[in-house]
Amino acid sequence: MTRSARCAVLLAALALSSAQVFAMGSREQKAPGSVQETAPAKYVFLFIGDGMSMAQVSAAEVYSNALASKTPGQARLGFTQFPSQGLTTTYDSSSIITDSASAGTAIATGNKTASGVINMDPGKTLKFKTIAEYAKEMGWKVGVVSNVSLDHATPASFYAKVPSRGDMYSIATQLVASGFDYFGGGGFAQPRGKKGDQADVLAIAREAGYRIVNTADGFRKLDAASAGKVIAINETLQDSEAMPYEIDRHPDDLSLADYVAKGIELLMNDKGFFLAVESGKIDWACHANDAAASIGDTLAFDSAIAVAVAFQKLHPEDTLIVVTGDHETGGMSLGFAGTKYTTAFERVSAQTGSYVAFDQTVLDPYKDGRSPGEGSLKDLLPEIQRFFGIDVNALPIKDREMVERAFVRSMKGEVERAAQEDTYLLYGGYEPLTVTLTHIANQSAGIGWTTYSHTGVPVPTYALGNGQQLFDGYYDNTDIFRKLAAVMNVRLPATN
Ligand SMILES: [Zn+2]
């Protein structure tokens, strides 16, 4: 980083006004076009690809290229062409490998905390103020979009403070109490609490003045003039109150891009808005080692970001778009021991549904009514071909035996499987048959996985618009908060 850029970052981190900066020193201390020379941004988008690091982004680009060309290459996504790019470290206070709660806390508040904690210190006594709350305090409108449940760790990081991300009912009531203007995407995982004995959070939200919409039709009819504060829950929810994977999405269903477009429509005003958008199922796909689902959601994430880019083109002076990941998931890699220096990413397109869709529509119904030991893999071969593009009979004998063993394990059911800790490396707590099939499909494309959890590698961060240059370089996830605060001209207390 150059001296002037370093200086710009430092000044921005201190959130000094342009007048103060000018008073401090000569013009050469400022990077050209830096925030100190222009008015602060007032339309700020923060996109978080959950579980999205370089491999997830590159896999989507290599896949797109492989569909169109036999020459090796990467068809660039829109956001990877942003003019400012950085690398962001993601460790938290308890581990090199963060979880979404502590990562969200770092990004939203600038503070490191322990895994599982949202917007509180590791001792779980202090509470941290979020960038979204600062925005609301400045009179901006605020929106939070996620395609997983709205009370999940990443969206919660913008409005809730809880000792444990598992306190989803408390998170949900804090969502209502936030008074933020627009929540959209998934539903609530515990709308009546863990035991189902609490007041319905949707009723509480209605009483607090929120309009609840849970049909695509109702969503499309929302307009800024009459909507008021909105909680928009997707009509189709696939797993754990989340929107469907892009690979499973019906063309008539709403997409993440639709939620961003509606957010802009509802939040637009002269003072400003802050819109946080999470693509949460890149992470879920990678936990399950399902590259096709991850790539589909990464491409859909790019389409959602493109909606913000179109807005930025209309309001270039006032807009900042930041895209980052909260951590990597799965230890995904472009390369696998079995395929050495070759890849065949076009094969990913042979998969037509996610691991979840296969479980829900094929495997679970097949298991229903059959006792362990019953059933034959033969019955499922046509569906396996249809979902994963795998002709099991044409596989090498070792792979075929692996699928057979996995089928037997799946038929034995959840309880017995959980006790088989020796099978964790093979199946990671997922349906043995399904995860074996995604492994075979991914490996034949040259995609490898090392874990069913997160990893500690840094993530890329991309920025476009007013203040973009602050996001160049190599910095920590806590710095994202300070950079956003600088561009938004948030007055931080001295301790932050
Ligand atoms: Zn995460």
PDB file of C-alpha atoms in Angstrom, residues 2-3 21 79 88 148 227 236 269 294 316 382 455 476 484 489:
ATOM      1  CA  THR A   2       1.329   3.463  -0.847  1.00  0.00           C
ATOM      2  CA  ARG A   3       1.949   6.070   1.794  1.00  0.00           C
ATOM      3  CA  VAL A  21      -8.513  16.528   7.242  1.00  0.00           C
ATOM      4  CA  PHE A  79     -18.557  -7.968  -8.670  1.00  0.00           C
ATOM      5  CA  THR A  88      -9.820  -9.765   4.564  1.00  0.00           C
ATOM      6  CA  VAL A 148     -31.834 -17.941   4.993  1.00  0.00           C
ATOM      7  CA  ALA A 227     -45.865  -0.140   2.514  1.00  0.00           C
ATOM      8  CA  THR A 236     -41.482 -20.888  -0.849  1.00  0.00           C
ATOM      9  CA  ASN A 269     -35.181   8.593   0.183  1.00  0.00           C
ATOM     10  CA  SER A 294     -22.774 -23.338  -4.227  1.00  0.00           C
ATOM     11  CA  PRO A 316     -22.590   7.347  -8.670  1.00  0.00           C
ATOM     12  CA  PRO A 382     -32.888 -43.210 -12.391  1.00  0.00           C
ATOM     13  CA  THR A 455     -11.864 -22.844   7.242  1.00  0.00           C
ATOM     14  CA  ASP A 476      -9.093  -7.502   8.995  1.00  0.00           C
ATOM     15  CA  LEU A 484     -18.004   1.771   6.120  1.00  0.00           C
ATOM     16  CA  ASN A 489     -19.547   9.774   7.922  1.00  0.00           C
TER      17      ASN A 489
END
